[in-house]
Coordinates of C-alpha atoms in Angstrom, one line a residue:
M20 CA 101.7 98.6 139.3
F21 CA 102.6 101.6 137.1
E22 CA 106.1 102.3 138.5
G23 CA 108.3 103.7 135.8
L24 CA 105.4 104.1 133.3
P25 CA 105.2 107.7 131.9
N26 CA 101.9 109.4 132.3
E27 CA 101.8 111.3 129.0
Y28 CA 101.9 110.1 125.4
D29 CA 101.0 111.3 121.9
I30 CA 98.6 108.5 121.3
I31 CA 96.8 106.0 123.6
V32 CA 95.3 102.9 122.0
V33 CA 92.7 100.8 123.8
G34 CA 92.3 97.3 122.5
T35 CA 94.7 95.0 120.6
G36 CA 92.4 94.0 117.7
I37 CA 93.7 94.2 114.2
V38 CA 92.5 97.8 113.5
E39 CA 94.0 99.1 116.8
S40 CA 97.3 97.2 116.3
I41 CA 97.7 98.6 112.7
L42 CA 97.0 102.1 114.1
A43 CA 99.5 101.7 117.0
A44 CA 102.2 100.6 114.6
A45 CA 101.5 103.4 112.1
C46 CA 101.7 106.1 114.8
A47 CA 104.9 104.7 116.3
R48 CA 106.4 104.4 112.9
I49 CA 106.2 108.3 112.4
G50 CA 107.8 108.8 115.8
K51 CA 104.8 109.3 118.0
T52 CA 104.9 108.0 121.6
V53 CA 102.3 105.3 121.9
L54 CA 100.7 103.5 124.9
H55 CA 98.9 100.4 123.7
I56 CA 96.8 98.7 126.3
D57 CA 94.2 95.9 126.6
T58 CA 92.1 94.9 129.6
N59 CA 92.5 91.2 128.5
E60 CA 95.6 89.2 129.3
Y61 CA 96.0 88.2 125.6
Y62 CA 96.5 90.0 122.3
G63 CA 93.9 90.3 119.6
S64 CA 90.7 91.2 121.4
E65 CA 87.9 89.9 119.1
W66 CA 90.5 88.6 116.6
S67 CA 92.3 86.3 119.0
S68 CA 93.3 82.7 118.7
F69 CA 93.3 80.4 121.7
T70 CA 94.8 77.0 122.7
L71 CA 92.1 74.5 123.7
N72 CA 92.6 75.2 127.4
G73 CA 92.8 78.9 126.7
L74 CA 89.4 78.7 124.9
T75 CA 87.8 77.1 127.9
E76 CA 89.2 79.8 130.2
W77 CA 87.9 82.5 127.8
I78 CA 84.4 81.0 127.9
Q79 CA 84.5 81.0 131.7
T80 CA 85.8 84.6 132.1
Q81 CA 83.3 86.7 130.3
E82 CA 82.8 89.1 133.3
N83 CA 84.6 92.4 133.4
P84 CA 83.7 94.3 136.6
V85 CA 83.3 98.1 136.2
T86 CA 84.9 100.5 138.8
N87 CA 83.5 104.0 139.3
I88 CA 86.1 106.8 139.5
N89 CA 85.5 110.4 140.7
P90 CA 86.6 113.4 138.7
Q91 CA 89.7 115.2 140.0
D92 CA 88.1 118.7 139.6
D93 CA 85.1 120.5 138.1
N94 CA 86.8 120.6 134.7
E95 CA 87.1 116.8 134.4
R96 CA 84.4 114.3 133.5
I97 CA 84.8 110.5 133.6
M98 CA 83.2 108.4 130.8
P99 CA 83.1 104.8 132.2
I100 CA 83.9 101.9 129.9
G101 CA 81.4 99.2 129.1
N102 CA 82.3 95.5 129.2
P103 CA 84.1 94.8 125.9
L104 CA 83.2 91.1 126.2
N105 CA 79.6 92.0 125.7
V106 CA 80.2 91.6 122.0
F107 CA 80.2 87.9 122.5
R108 CA 76.8 86.3 123.3
N109 CA 75.2 82.8 123.7
I110 CA 78.6 81.0 124.0
Q111 CA 78.3 77.2 124.1
L112 CA 80.9 74.5 123.9
K113 CA 79.6 71.0 123.6
W114 CA 81.6 67.8 123.3
N115 CA 80.4 64.6 121.7
I116 CA 83.1 62.5 123.2
E117 CA 83.8 61.2 126.7
K118 CA 86.0 63.1 129.2
T119 CA 88.2 60.1 129.8
N120 CA 88.6 56.5 128.5
E121 CA 86.7 54.3 131.0
Q122 CA 88.3 51.1 129.6
S123 CA 91.2 50.1 131.7
S124 CA 93.1 48.4 129.0
T125 CA 93.2 48.0 125.2
T126 CA 94.6 45.4 122.8
E127 CA 97.1 46.0 120.1
N128 CA 94.4 45.9 117.4
D129 CA 92.1 48.4 119.2
T130 CA 92.0 51.9 117.8
P131 CA 92.9 54.5 120.5
K132 CA 89.7 56.1 121.7
I133 CA 89.4 59.8 121.3
T134 CA 88.5 61.5 124.6
L135 CA 88.6 65.1 125.8
D136 CA 91.6 64.2 127.9
V137 CA 93.5 63.2 124.7
L138 CA 92.7 66.6 123.1
E139 CA 93.5 68.6 126.3
K140 CA 96.9 67.0 126.5
Q141 CA 97.7 68.5 123.1
S142 CA 96.1 71.8 124.0
R143 CA 99.1 73.9 122.9
K144 CA 98.9 72.5 119.4
F145 CA 95.5 74.2 119.0
N146 CA 95.1 77.8 117.7
I147 CA 91.4 78.3 117.5
D148 CA 90.3 81.6 115.8
L149 CA 87.4 83.7 117.2
T150 CA 87.4 85.4 113.8
P151 CA 88.6 83.2 111.0
K152 CA 89.6 85.1 107.9
L153 CA 91.3 84.5 104.5
Y154 CA 93.7 86.8 102.8
Y155 CA 93.4 87.8 99.2
A156 CA 96.9 87.6 97.7
T157 CA 96.4 91.1 96.3
G158 CA 94.2 92.2 99.1
G159 CA 94.6 95.3 101.3
L160 CA 96.2 93.5 104.3
I161 CA 98.8 91.6 102.3
D162 CA 99.8 94.7 100.5
L163 CA 100.1 96.5 103.8
L164 CA 102.3 93.7 105.2
I165 CA 104.6 94.1 102.2
Q166 CA 104.5 97.9 102.2
S167 CA 105.4 98.2 105.9
N168 CA 107.8 95.2 106.1
V169 CA 105.6 93.7 108.8
G170 CA 105.5 90.6 106.6
K171 CA 108.8 89.4 108.0
Y172 CA 107.0 88.6 111.3
C173 CA 104.4 86.2 109.8
E174 CA 104.1 83.1 107.7
F175 CA 101.3 81.9 105.4
K176 CA 100.1 78.8 103.7
L177 CA 98.2 78.7 100.4
V178 CA 94.5 77.9 100.7
S179 CA 95.0 74.9 98.5
R180 CA 91.5 73.7 97.8
L181 CA 88.3 75.6 96.9
L182 CA 85.1 73.7 96.8
L183 CA 81.7 74.4 95.2
E184 CA 78.3 73.0 96.0
N185 CA 77.2 71.3 92.8
N186 CA 74.5 68.7 92.2
G187 CA 74.3 67.6 95.8
Q188 CA 78.0 67.2 96.3
L189 CA 81.2 69.2 96.8
D190 CA 83.3 69.7 93.6
N191 CA 86.7 71.3 93.2
V192 CA 86.6 74.8 91.8
P193 CA 88.7 75.2 88.6
S194 CA 91.2 77.9 89.5
S195 CA 93.1 78.3 86.2
R196 CA 92.7 78.0 82.5
A197 CA 94.2 74.5 82.6
D198 CA 91.8 73.5 85.4
I199 CA 88.8 74.7 83.4
F200 CA 89.8 72.8 80.2
N201 CA 90.7 69.7 82.1
S202 CA 87.4 69.6 83.9
N203 CA 85.0 66.8 83.1
N204 CA 82.0 68.6 84.5
I205 CA 82.0 71.4 81.8
S206 CA 81.3 70.9 78.1
L207 CA 83.8 72.3 75.5
I208 CA 81.4 75.0 74.4
D209 CA 80.7 76.1 78.0
K210 CA 84.5 76.1 78.7
R211 CA 85.0 78.6 76.0
L212 CA 82.1 80.8 77.1
L213 CA 83.4 80.6 80.7
M214 CA 86.9 81.6 79.7
K215 CA 85.6 84.5 77.7
V216 CA 83.6 85.8 80.6
I217 CA 86.5 85.4 83.0
M218 CA 88.9 87.2 80.7
N219 CA 86.4 90.0 80.3
C220 CA 86.0 90.3 84.0
S221 CA 89.8 90.4 84.5
S222 CA 90.4 93.1 81.9
M223 CA 87.2 95.1 81.9
A224 CA 87.1 98.7 83.3
I225 CA 83.9 99.4 85.3
E226 CA 83.2 102.3 83.1
D227 CA 82.8 99.9 80.2
L228 CA 79.7 98.4 81.8
N229 CA 77.6 101.4 80.9
E230 CA 73.9 100.7 81.5
D231 CA 74.7 97.1 82.8
E232 CA 76.5 98.5 85.8
N233 CA 73.5 98.4 88.1
I234 CA 71.6 95.4 86.8
P235 CA 71.7 92.2 88.8
F236 CA 75.0 90.3 88.2
I237 CA 73.1 87.1 87.5
E238 CA 71.3 88.9 84.7
Y239 CA 74.5 90.2 83.3
L240 CA 76.0 86.6 83.3
K241 CA 73.0 85.2 81.5
K242 CA 73.3 87.9 78.9
Q243 CA 76.8 86.3 78.2
K244 CA 75.0 83.0 77.4
L245 CA 76.2 81.2 80.6
N246 CA 74.0 78.5 81.9
D247 CA 72.8 78.2 85.5
T248 CA 75.8 76.0 86.5
L249 CA 78.4 78.4 85.3
C250 CA 76.5 81.4 86.7
H251 CA 76.5 79.6 90.1
L252 CA 80.3 78.9 89.8
I253 CA 81.1 82.6 89.1
I254 CA 78.8 84.0 91.7
N255 CA 79.8 81.6 94.5
S256 CA 83.4 80.8 93.8
I257 CA 84.9 83.7 91.9
S258 CA 83.0 86.9 92.7
L259 CA 81.9 85.5 96.1
V260 CA 78.7 87.7 96.1
D261 CA 75.1 87.0 96.8
Y262 CA 72.6 86.6 94.0
N263 CA 71.1 90.0 94.5
A264 CA 74.5 91.7 93.9
T265 CA 74.8 94.3 91.1
T266 CA 77.0 93.7 88.1
K267 CA 79.4 96.4 89.3
E268 CA 79.9 94.6 92.6
G269 CA 80.3 91.3 90.9
I270 CA 82.9 92.5 88.5
I271 CA 84.9 94.3 91.1
K272 CA 85.1 91.2 93.3
A273 CA 85.8 88.9 90.4
K274 CA 88.8 91.1 89.4
R275 CA 90.2 90.9 92.9
Y276 CA 89.9 87.2 92.9
L277 CA 91.4 86.7 89.4
D278 CA 94.2 89.2 90.1
S279 CA 95.2 87.3 93.2
I280 CA 95.6 83.9 91.4
G281 CA 99.2 83.3 90.6
R282 CA 100.8 85.8 92.9
Y283 CA 101.8 83.1 95.4
G284 CA 100.3 80.0 93.7
N285 CA 97.3 78.5 92.0
S286 CA 94.9 80.0 94.5
P287 CA 93.7 83.5 95.3
F288 CA 93.8 83.0 99.1
L289 CA 96.4 82.7 101.9
Y290 CA 95.9 81.6 105.5
P291 CA 98.2 82.6 108.4
L292 CA 100.2 79.9 110.1
Y293 CA 99.1 79.5 113.7
G294 CA 95.8 81.3 113.2
N295 CA 94.5 84.8 112.6
G296 CA 95.4 85.9 116.1
E297 CA 99.0 86.2 115.0
M298 CA 98.3 89.1 112.7
S299 CA 97.5 91.6 115.5
Q300 CA 100.7 90.6 117.3
C301 CA 102.8 91.2 114.1
F302 CA 101.7 94.9 114.0
C303 CA 102.2 95.1 117.8
R304 CA 105.8 93.9 117.3
L305 CA 106.5 96.7 114.8
C306 CA 105.0 99.3 117.2
A307 CA 107.2 98.0 120.0
V308 CA 110.3 98.1 117.8
F309 CA 109.6 101.8 117.3
G310 CA 109.2 102.6 121.0
G311 CA 105.5 101.7 121.7
T312 CA 104.7 100.7 125.3
Y313 CA 102.5 97.7 125.9
F314 CA 100.3 96.9 129.0
L315 CA 98.0 93.8 129.0
R316 CA 95.5 93.3 131.8
F317 CA 95.4 97.1 132.2
P318 CA 92.8 98.0 134.9
L319 CA 90.9 100.5 132.8
A320 CA 88.1 102.4 134.4
G321 CA 87.2 105.0 131.8
F322 CA 88.2 108.0 129.7
T323 CA 88.9 111.5 131.1
I324 CA 87.0 114.2 129.4
D325 CA 87.7 118.0 129.5
S326 CA 84.3 119.4 130.4
L327 CA 85.0 122.8 128.9
T328 CA 86.1 121.6 125.4
N329 CA 84.4 118.1 125.4
Q330 CA 87.7 116.6 124.4
C331 CA 89.1 113.3 125.5
S332 CA 92.3 114.0 127.4
G333 CA 93.3 110.4 128.2
I334 CA 92.4 107.4 130.3
V335 CA 92.0 106.6 134.0
A336 CA 92.8 103.3 135.7
T337 CA 90.7 101.7 138.5
T338 CA 93.5 102.7 140.9
G339 CA 93.0 106.4 140.0
E340 CA 96.1 107.0 137.9
R341 CA 95.6 109.2 134.9
F342 CA 97.4 108.8 131.5
R343 CA 97.2 111.8 129.1
A344 CA 97.1 111.7 125.3
K345 CA 98.2 114.8 123.4
D346 CA 96.8 113.9 120.0
A347 CA 94.1 111.3 120.5
V348 CA 92.7 108.3 122.3
I349 CA 91.9 105.4 119.9
C350 CA 89.5 102.8 121.3
N351 CA 87.6 99.8 120.0
N352 CA 83.9 100.6 120.2
S353 CA 83.3 97.4 122.2
F354 CA 84.3 99.5 125.2
M355 CA 81.3 101.8 124.7
E356 CA 78.3 101.1 127.0
S357 CA 75.9 101.5 124.0
I358 CA 77.3 98.4 122.3
S359 CA 75.2 96.2 124.6
S360 CA 72.1 97.2 122.8
N361 CA 73.4 96.3 119.4
K362 CA 71.3 93.4 117.9
N363 CA 73.2 92.9 114.7
V364 CA 75.2 89.7 115.2
I365 CA 77.3 87.1 113.3
H366 CA 76.5 83.5 114.2
R367 CA 79.8 81.6 114.4
T368 CA 80.5 77.9 114.8
V369 CA 83.7 75.9 115.2
L370 CA 83.5 72.1 114.6
F371 CA 86.2 69.9 116.0
T372 CA 86.5 66.9 113.7
N373 CA 88.6 63.9 113.0
Q374 CA 87.9 63.8 109.3
S375 CA 88.1 66.3 106.4
I376 CA 84.9 67.2 104.6
K377 CA 86.5 65.8 101.5
S378 CA 89.3 63.3 101.4
S379 CA 92.7 64.3 100.0
E380 CA 96.1 62.7 99.9
K381 CA 97.7 65.9 101.2
D382 CA 97.0 68.3 104.0
E383 CA 94.6 70.9 102.7
I384 CA 93.3 74.3 103.7
T385 CA 89.9 74.4 102.3
Y386 CA 87.3 77.1 101.6
V387 CA 83.7 76.6 100.4
R388 CA 80.9 79.1 100.0
L389 CA 77.4 77.9 100.1
S390 CA 74.7 80.1 98.6
S391 CA 71.5 79.9 96.6
P392 CA 69.3 82.6 95.0
N393 CA 67.3 83.2 98.2
E394 CA 69.9 83.2 100.9
F395 CA 73.1 85.0 102.0
G396 CA 76.4 83.3 101.6
I397 CA 77.6 80.8 104.1
H398 CA 81.4 80.7 104.6
I399 CA 83.2 77.4 105.5
I400 CA 86.9 77.2 106.2
E401 CA 88.6 74.0 107.1
V402 CA 92.2 73.8 108.4
G403 CA 94.3 70.7 109.3
S404 CA 97.5 70.2 111.1
G405 CA 99.6 71.8 108.3
S406 CA 98.2 75.2 109.4
G407 CA 99.7 74.9 112.8
C408 CA 96.3 75.3 114.3
I409 CA 95.4 71.7 115.4
P410 CA 97.2 68.4 116.1
D411 CA 97.8 65.8 113.4
G412 CA 94.7 63.8 112.5
F413 CA 92.2 66.5 113.5
F414 CA 90.5 69.4 111.8
L415 CA 88.9 72.7 112.6
L416 CA 85.8 73.6 110.6
Y417 CA 84.7 77.3 110.8
I418 CA 81.2 78.2 109.7
F419 CA 79.7 81.7 109.6
Q420 CA 77.3 83.7 107.6
E421 CA 77.7 87.4 106.6
K422 CA 74.0 88.1 107.4
P423 CA 72.6 85.3 109.7
Q424 CA 69.6 83.6 108.2
E425 CA 69.8 79.9 108.7
N426 CA 70.0 78.0 111.9
I427 CA 73.5 76.5 112.5
N428 CA 72.0 73.0 112.8
Q429 CA 70.4 73.4 109.4
I430 CA 73.8 74.5 107.9
V431 CA 75.6 71.5 109.5
E432 CA 72.9 69.1 108.2
R433 CA 73.2 70.6 104.7
L434 CA 76.9 70.2 104.8
L435 CA 76.6 66.5 105.9
N436 CA 74.2 65.9 103.0
L437 CA 76.9 67.2 100.6
T438 CA 79.8 65.1 102.1
G439 CA 77.9 61.8 102.1
D440 CA 79.7 58.9 103.8
N441 CA 83.1 60.6 103.6
F442 CA 82.2 62.9 106.5
T443 CA 79.3 62.1 109.0
R444 CA 78.0 63.4 112.3
A445 CA 80.2 60.7 114.0
N446 CA 83.2 62.7 112.8
I447 CA 82.2 65.8 114.8
L448 CA 83.9 65.6 118.1
G449 CA 82.8 68.9 119.5
Q450 CA 81.1 72.1 118.6
L451 CA 81.6 75.7 119.7
T452 CA 78.9 78.2 118.9
F453 CA 78.6 81.9 119.8
D454 CA 77.1 85.2 118.5
Q455 CA 79.5 88.1 117.8
V456 CA 78.2 91.6 117.6
E457 CA 78.9 93.1 114.1
T458 CA 80.1 96.6 114.8
L459 CA 81.4 97.7 111.3
S460 CA 78.1 98.3 109.6
T461 CA 76.5 99.7 112.7
S462 CA 79.5 101.7 113.9
I463 CA 78.7 104.3 116.5
S464 CA 80.1 107.8 116.4
S465 CA 82.3 109.1 119.3
P466 CA 80.4 111.3 121.8
V467 CA 83.5 113.4 122.4
L468 CA 86.4 115.0 120.4
K469 CA 89.8 113.2 120.2
L470 CA 88.2 109.9 121.1
L471 CA 88.3 107.9 117.9
L472 CA 86.4 104.6 117.7
T473 CA 87.4 101.6 115.8
H474 CA 85.3 98.5 115.2
G475 CA 85.5 94.7 115.4
P476 CA 85.3 92.1 112.6
D477 CA 82.5 91.9 110.1
G478 CA 81.1 88.8 108.5
S479 CA 83.2 88.8 105.3
I480 CA 86.2 86.6 104.7
D481 CA 88.7 89.4 104.2
H482 CA 90.3 92.3 106.2
D483 CA 89.5 95.1 103.7
G484 CA 87.2 96.9 106.1
A485 CA 89.8 96.8 109.0
V486 CA 92.6 98.1 106.8
N487 CA 90.4 100.9 105.4
T488 CA 89.3 102.0 108.9
A489 CA 92.8 102.1 110.2
R490 CA 94.0 104.2 107.2
N491 CA 91.1 106.6 107.5
I492 CA 91.6 107.2 111.3
F493 CA 95.3 107.7 110.9
H494 CA 94.8 110.4 108.3
Q495 CA 92.1 111.9 110.4
I496 CA 94.6 112.4 113.2
Y497 CA 97.7 113.2 111.1
S498 CA 96.6 115.1 108.0
N499 CA 99.8 116.9 107.1
G500 CA 101.2 114.3 104.7
E501 CA 102.5 111.8 107.2
E502 CA 102.9 108.4 105.5
F503 CA 100.7 105.6 106.7
L504 CA 103.0 102.7 107.7
A505 CA 106.1 103.5 105.8
R506 CA 108.4 100.5 105.2
A507 CA 110.4 99.6 108.3
P508 CA 114.2 99.3 107.5
D509 CA 115.9 96.0 107.2
P510 CA 118.6 95.2 109.7
E511 CA 121.4 95.9 107.1
D512 CA 119.9 99.3 106.4
I513 CA 120.3 100.5 110.0
V514 CA 123.4 102.5 110.7
I515 CA 124.6 102.6 114.3
E516 CA 126.6 105.6 115.4
D517 CA 129.6 104.5 117.4
D518 CA 131.3 107.7 118.6
G519 CA 133.8 108.0 115.8
N520 CA 134.9 104.4 115.7
T521 CA 135.1 103.1 112.1
N522 CA 134.7 99.4 112.7
D523 CA 131.9 97.9 110.7
T524 CA 128.9 96.7 112.6
S525 CA 127.9 93.2 111.4
T526 CA 124.2 92.5 110.9
T527 CA 122.2 89.5 110.0
N528 CA 119.6 89.8 107.3
T529 CA 116.6 87.7 108.4
N530 CA 114.1 89.3 106.0
T531 CA 112.9 87.8 102.8
E532 CA 111.9 89.4 99.5
N533 CA 108.8 91.7 99.5
E534 CA 106.7 89.1 97.7
N535 CA 107.7 86.2 99.9
L536 CA 105.5 86.2 102.9

């Protein structure tokens, strides 16, 4: 199984989630030898995307048997792994359509009946995210993709439609000065007040807030003479914060939103073609280009610990083979046994539908945030066939809440009330629900030295927490000025030595400009 595989590396990375993949790429980029493994047969760990059949298989294979390994000598201690799939709980997939079409024949005027067989035949056209995320155009991950040149491995689409809950329906969010002044829902006086506040948020330094910094953001907005409707718009659709957020938090997030508009289009958000699972693989590709070694379905049994120094020296397979790490072992904390007692979870739901929540003449990627003064924000992302994530004529509707509060059935019912006759319960073909342990805010510390723990996704819509963790861990291991994910050279920048021959080596430039992801 391990024939030809070296048994010593500078870095061993366990798990192929986005944090681990960024770290593996960063270490390989500075010339370190990297072994990057995953006990799963797919990339992405908690950040994966699945075909329809792949999703069914994932649901059915939640067991990960543990093997006990004996120490080699008195100086070695074995720390067994836990089941990393324990971060997923209460998984249910329910279909509201028949398995097969029982009618033996149809006439020309009959509409083809949607059955599970029809969907499964198009399984490969599905890319269903376990962790749906959006990307701020000026956010940490997009900047990292440009900085490192990993952006050449991925493609994005603009999140073309932002919706807002308003007076019992879903309205389009004005995303530019022109949108605001063309809106029929805002009076001329309110338009001027709104533009003034938006311009202030965009240009204001946090220090300028003075005593307003720690007051509730809603109170600050009311001091600017905004009415309840405009306050609701800024809190839910620009700052994307809860009603109990401070002014400092609201201004910081509003600036990020406003700075992102215009970089790639009239929207602050991007969405990756073929789903969020692609992102981990992009960084894995960079790691492999710089010599990283990959091993999926790795039979991991545990970590080897030096009993004298309490340092992690490497990993051990279920077959007994040991692999040593000189600098550190990086591991997703889902492999720790203590994760099974974590009760902080994110409720996630995926609806399979045959109708958009709001009709449009073009294929849209839609984002809406539901929130009121006494609840935490509810994120809803809808993608159609243009995202490369679902066949034509169908939609994926992702629903999750940063801090679970409402029952998912209540959220779906609330959404149905907002969509009216345009989108009804009859349009929901199936529903996937599961709980995902949130390990960022309750991150556990490593019990041994040189074993550095990463975390899974949080309940936000962006990747800022993942990027910050990866950067911090990298500088914790390499603190002598090593650059974190320096730009990878373009093909035309690579000079190949040819033993004195002066013939030019032709190359093909497949990369695009920095800003063109």
